[in-house]
Amino acid sequence: RKEVEQDPGPFNVPEGATVAFNCTYSNSASQSFFWYRQDCRKEPKLLMSVYSSGNEDGRFTAQLNRASQYISLLIRDSKLSDSATYLCAVQHGSSYKLIFGSGTRLLVRP
Amino acid sequence: GAGVSQTPSNKVTEKGKYVELRCDPISGHTALYWYRQSLGQGPEFLIYFQGTGAADDSGLPNDRFFAVRPEGSVSTLKIQRTERGDSAVYLCASSPQGQTSGNTIYFGEGSWLTVV
């Protein structure tokens, strides 16, 4: 079993829809959590960090559930440009090492 | 440019050949990382440099893989006797001194390696 797991999708949604992804992690030593966006044949780019209190950036909301060991990403009012793969990543304690999930692919259709 | 630069962007090589992949980090960044991403997977950690030394090479899959950073800036990932299973995109990343949180790590576009 992988340490960080995601549903690979694809999630195929119409423009304007709300879509949510979950990511589960198995190591309770995980302390820092992130969502990355990766476009086809491009590098991962940080979308947002995930804090215990939850955080919001425009149409994007990220939440952390430590008790159940998962993080979530909610995208409201989906745009065509949101089509990409969304990777979650964790870090243990003060470790430099990012541990990624396999990513969830999102397709937003007109 | 101001970002992490990797060369070559694409490399096709024959099984058994030797390959070098180069990474030029963001100017002034002392921490440098190599990750490998296979098709349909997330990036997997290979090695971490703090300055010139490899602080953690625990992710290197076997002794055919080696990386150097002799002057604390540019790094080269070296793969000997390449195998078809080495085909992947090799991502380099860097971060400022003392900052290794995910929100301070910046990735390059990667070197796409295909072993035929």
Short mmCIF file of C-alpha atoms in Angstrom, two decimals:
data_model
loop_
_atom_site.label_atom_id
_atom_site.label_comp_id
_atom_site.label_asym_id
_atom_site.label_seq_id
_atom_site.Cartn_x
_atom_site.Cartn_y
_atom_site.Cartn_z
CA ARG A 1 0.00 0.00 0.00
CA LYS A 2 1.31 3.44 -0.91
CA GLU A 3 1.85 5.99 1.85
CA VAL A 4 -0.23 8.61 0.03
CA GLU A 5 -3.20 7.50 -2.03
CA GLN A 6 -5.49 9.28 -4.44
CA ASP A 7 -8.32 8.26 -6.73
CA PRO A 8 -6.74 8.51 -10.21
CA GLY A 9 -10.01 9.60 -11.84
CA PRO A 10 -10.53 11.02 -14.34
CA PHE A 11 -13.21 13.26 -12.93
CA ASN A 12 -15.14 14.58 -15.93
CA VAL A 13 -17.28 17.56 -14.98
CA PRO A 14 -19.08 20.40 -16.83
CA GLU A 15 -17.96 23.97 -16.55
CA GLY A 16 -19.37 25.59 -13.43
CA ALA A 17 -19.54 22.37 -11.46
CA THR A 18 -18.15 21.85 -8.00
CA VAL A 19 -15.73 18.95 -7.65
CA ALA A 20 -13.91 17.52 -4.66
CA PHE A 21 -10.88 15.26 -4.36
CA ASN A 22 -9.66 13.37 -1.34
CA CYS A 23 -6.19 12.14 -0.54
CA THR A 24 -5.40 9.71 2.28
CA TYR A 25 -2.09 9.32 4.03
CA SER A 26 -1.00 6.44 6.22
CA ASN A 27 1.90 7.83 8.25
CA SER A 28 0.83 9.73 11.34
CA ALA A 29 4.24 11.47 11.32
CA SER A 30 3.00 13.55 8.39
CA GLN A 31 2.97 17.17 9.46
CA SER A 32 2.80 19.28 6.32
CA PHE A 33 0.36 18.88 3.49
CA PHE A 34 0.14 20.35 0.02
CA TRP A 35 -1.86 20.28 -3.17
CA TYR A 36 0.03 20.61 -6.46
CA ARG A 37 -1.30 21.10 -9.95
CA GLN A 38 0.44 19.41 -12.86
CA ASP A 39 -0.41 20.14 -16.48
CA CYS A 40 0.43 17.62 -19.20
CA ARG A 41 4.20 17.32 -19.66
CA LYS A 42 4.83 20.12 -17.20
CA GLU A 43 6.29 20.30 -13.72
CA PRO A 44 4.20 20.18 -10.54
CA LYS A 45 3.32 23.63 -9.28
CA LEU A 46 2.18 24.37 -5.77
CA LEU A 47 -1.53 25.13 -5.69
CA MET A 48 -1.89 25.56 -1.96
CA SER A 49 -0.65 24.42 1.40
CA VAL A 50 -3.19 22.72 3.66
CA TYR A 51 -3.55 23.92 7.21
CA SER A 52 -5.34 22.34 10.15
CA SER A 53 -7.87 25.13 10.18
CA GLY A 54 -8.54 24.73 6.48
CA ASN A 55 -7.78 27.38 3.93
CA GLU A 56 -9.38 28.98 0.95
CA ASP A 57 -7.93 30.66 -2.11
CA GLY A 58 -10.59 31.97 -4.44
CA ARG A 59 -12.49 29.02 -5.86
CA PHE A 60 -10.22 26.51 -4.12
CA THR A 61 -10.68 25.21 -0.58
CA ALA A 62 -8.37 22.74 1.13
CA GLN A 63 -9.06 20.91 4.37
CA LEU A 64 -7.17 18.55 6.63
CA ASN A 65 -8.68 15.82 8.77
CA ARG A 66 -5.94 14.49 11.04
CA ALA A 67 -8.16 12.02 12.85
CA SER A 68 -9.07 10.23 9.62
CA GLN A 69 -5.76 11.05 7.94
CA TYR A 70 -6.98 12.66 4.78
CA ILE A 71 -6.84 15.99 3.02
CA SER A 72 -9.35 17.32 0.55
CA LEU A 73 -9.49 19.85 -2.25
CA LEU A 74 -12.74 21.49 -3.32
CA ILE A 75 -12.97 23.40 -6.58
CA ARG A 76 -16.04 25.57 -7.08
CA ASP A 77 -17.30 26.98 -10.37
CA SER A 78 -14.93 24.81 -12.43
CA LYS A 79 -13.26 26.43 -15.43
CA LEU A 80 -11.93 24.74 -18.56
CA SER A 81 -8.49 25.89 -17.44
CA ASP A 82 -8.78 23.81 -14.26
CA SER A 83 -8.28 20.66 -16.34
CA ALA A 84 -5.06 19.13 -15.01
CA THR A 85 -3.76 16.48 -12.65
CA TYR A 86 -3.92 17.35 -8.96
CA LEU A 87 -1.24 15.83 -6.77
CA CYS A 88 -1.32 15.77 -3.02
CA ALA A 89 1.93 15.64 -1.08
CA VAL A 90 2.96 15.27 2.55
CA GLN A 91 6.10 15.90 4.56
CA HIS A 92 7.05 14.26 7.85
CA GLY A 93 7.98 16.62 10.65
CA SER A 94 10.64 18.99 9.41
CA SER A 95 11.72 16.64 6.62
CA TYR A 96 12.64 18.04 3.24
CA LYS A 97 11.24 14.99 1.46
CA LEU A 98 7.90 15.38 -0.33
CA ILE A 99 5.87 12.18 -0.60
CA PHE A 100 3.40 12.41 -3.44
CA GLY A 101 0.24 10.60 -4.33
CA SER A 102 -0.26 9.38 -7.88
CA GLY A 103 -2.55 12.27 -8.72
CA THR A 104 -6.19 12.77 -9.66
CA ARG A 105 -6.97 13.81 -13.20
CA LEU A 106 -9.67 16.44 -13.72
CA LEU A 107 -11.31 17.13 -17.07
CA VAL A 108 -13.64 20.12 -17.27
CA ARG A 109 -15.83 20.07 -20.38
CA PRO A 110 -17.69 22.98 -22.00
CA GLY B 1 15.39 32.53 -16.79
CA ALA B 2 14.62 32.77 -13.10
CA GLY B 3 13.37 29.22 -12.61
CA VAL B 4 15.00 25.80 -12.28
CA SER B 5 16.52 24.86 -15.61
CA GLN B 6 17.00 21.28 -16.76
CA THR B 7 18.76 19.90 -19.80
CA PRO B 8 18.16 18.03 -21.96
CA SER B 9 14.41 18.40 -21.99
CA ASN B 10 14.15 15.11 -23.91
CA LYS B 11 16.62 12.27 -24.24
CA VAL B 12 16.24 9.00 -26.10
CA THR B 13 18.98 6.48 -25.46
CA GLU B 14 19.64 2.84 -26.12
CA LYS B 15 19.54 0.25 -23.39
CA GLY B 16 22.94 -0.10 -21.77
CA LYS B 17 24.11 3.43 -22.54
CA TYR B 18 25.24 6.08 -20.06
CA VAL B 19 23.16 9.23 -19.54
CA GLU B 20 23.76 12.53 -17.79
CA LEU B 21 20.95 14.92 -16.85
CA ARG B 22 21.77 18.45 -15.77
CA CYS B 23 20.00 20.77 -13.34
CA ASP B 24 20.66 24.46 -12.83
CA PRO B 25 18.79 25.59 -9.70
CA ILE B 26 17.34 28.98 -8.94
CA SER B 27 20.19 31.38 -8.22
CA GLY B 28 21.09 31.41 -4.55
CA HIS B 29 19.17 28.26 -3.66
CA THR B 30 21.36 25.98 -1.60
CA ALA B 31 19.03 22.99 -1.42
CA LEU B 32 18.60 20.83 -4.52
CA TYR B 33 16.46 17.74 -5.03
CA TRP B 34 16.02 15.13 -7.70
CA TYR B 35 12.74 13.29 -8.16
CA ARG B 36 11.65 10.71 -10.70
CA GLN B 37 8.12 10.52 -12.10
CA SER B 38 6.94 7.50 -14.04
CA LEU B 39 3.85 7.56 -16.21
CA GLY B 40 0.68 7.75 -14.15
CA GLN B 41 2.57 8.15 -10.89
CA GLY B 42 3.53 11.02 -8.64
CA PRO B 43 7.13 12.18 -8.30
CA GLU B 44 9.35 9.96 -6.14
CA PHE B 45 12.27 11.32 -4.17
CA LEU B 46 15.75 10.33 -5.31
CA ILE B 47 18.35 12.54 -3.63
CA TYR B 48 18.76 15.78 -1.67
CA PHE B 49 21.77 18.09 -1.68
CA GLN B 50 22.47 20.78 0.85
CA GLY B 51 25.32 22.70 -0.70
CA THR B 52 27.84 20.38 -2.34
CA GLY B 53 27.11 17.27 -0.31
CA ALA B 54 24.38 14.71 -0.76
CA ALA B 55 22.55 14.88 2.56
CA ASP B 56 20.20 12.04 1.64
CA ASP B 57 20.55 9.66 -1.30
CA SER B 58 18.18 7.06 0.08
CA GLY B 59 15.84 7.31 -2.90
CA LEU B 60 18.38 6.31 -5.54
CA PRO B 61 17.07 2.95 -6.81
CA ASN B 62 20.43 1.21 -7.21
CA ASP B 63 24.13 1.81 -7.77
CA ARG B 64 23.63 2.62 -11.45
CA PHE B 65 22.35 6.02 -10.32
CA PHE B 66 24.67 8.71 -9.01
CA ALA B 67 24.40 12.48 -8.63
CA VAL B 68 26.94 15.22 -8.01
CA ARG B 69 26.92 18.89 -7.23
CA PRO B 70 30.60 19.80 -7.09
CA GLU B 71 30.33 23.56 -6.67
CA GLY B 72 27.06 23.75 -4.80
CA SER B 73 25.08 25.02 -7.75
CA VAL B 74 24.59 22.91 -10.89
CA SER B 75 23.88 19.23 -10.33
CA THR B 76 24.23 16.28 -12.66
CA LEU B 77 22.30 13.03 -12.32
CA LYS B 78 24.21 10.17 -13.89
CA ILE B 79 22.68 6.86 -14.94
CA GLN B 80 24.91 3.99 -16.01
CA ARG B 81 23.89 0.97 -18.07
CA THR B 82 20.41 2.33 -18.64
CA GLU B 83 17.47 -0.05 -18.60
CA ARG B 84 14.02 0.34 -20.14
CA GLY B 85 12.58 0.68 -16.65
CA ASP B 86 14.59 3.89 -16.20
CA SER B 87 12.28 5.62 -18.68
CA ALA B 88 10.61 8.44 -16.78
CA VAL B 89 10.73 12.18 -16.31
CA TYR B 90 13.48 13.28 -13.97
CA LEU B 91 12.51 16.38 -12.06
CA CYS B 92 14.93 18.69 -10.33
CA ALA B 93 13.84 21.13 -7.65
CA SER B 94 15.50 23.73 -5.45
CA SER B 95 14.75 25.78 -2.37
CA PRO B 96 16.42 28.56 -0.39
CA GLN B 97 18.80 27.86 2.47
CA GLY B 98 17.02 26.63 5.54
CA GLN B 99 13.70 26.38 3.75
CA THR B 100 12.67 22.88 2.78
CA SER B 101 8.92 23.04 3.23
CA GLY B 102 6.87 22.12 0.22
CA ASN B 103 5.78 25.71 -0.24
CA THR B 104 9.38 26.82 -0.81
CA ILE B 105 10.40 24.07 -3.24
CA TYR B 106 10.33 24.91 -6.95
CA PHE B 107 10.45 22.29 -9.70
CA GLY B 108 12.01 22.44 -13.11
CA GLU B 109 10.16 21.18 -16.18
CA GLY B 110 12.03 17.92 -16.09
CA SER B 111 14.15 15.81 -18.39
CA TRP B 112 12.11 13.19 -20.24
CA LEU B 113 14.23 10.06 -20.58
CA THR B 114 13.25 7.23 -22.89
CA VAL B 115 15.35 4.08 -22.98
CA VAL B 116 14.76 1.93 -26.07
#
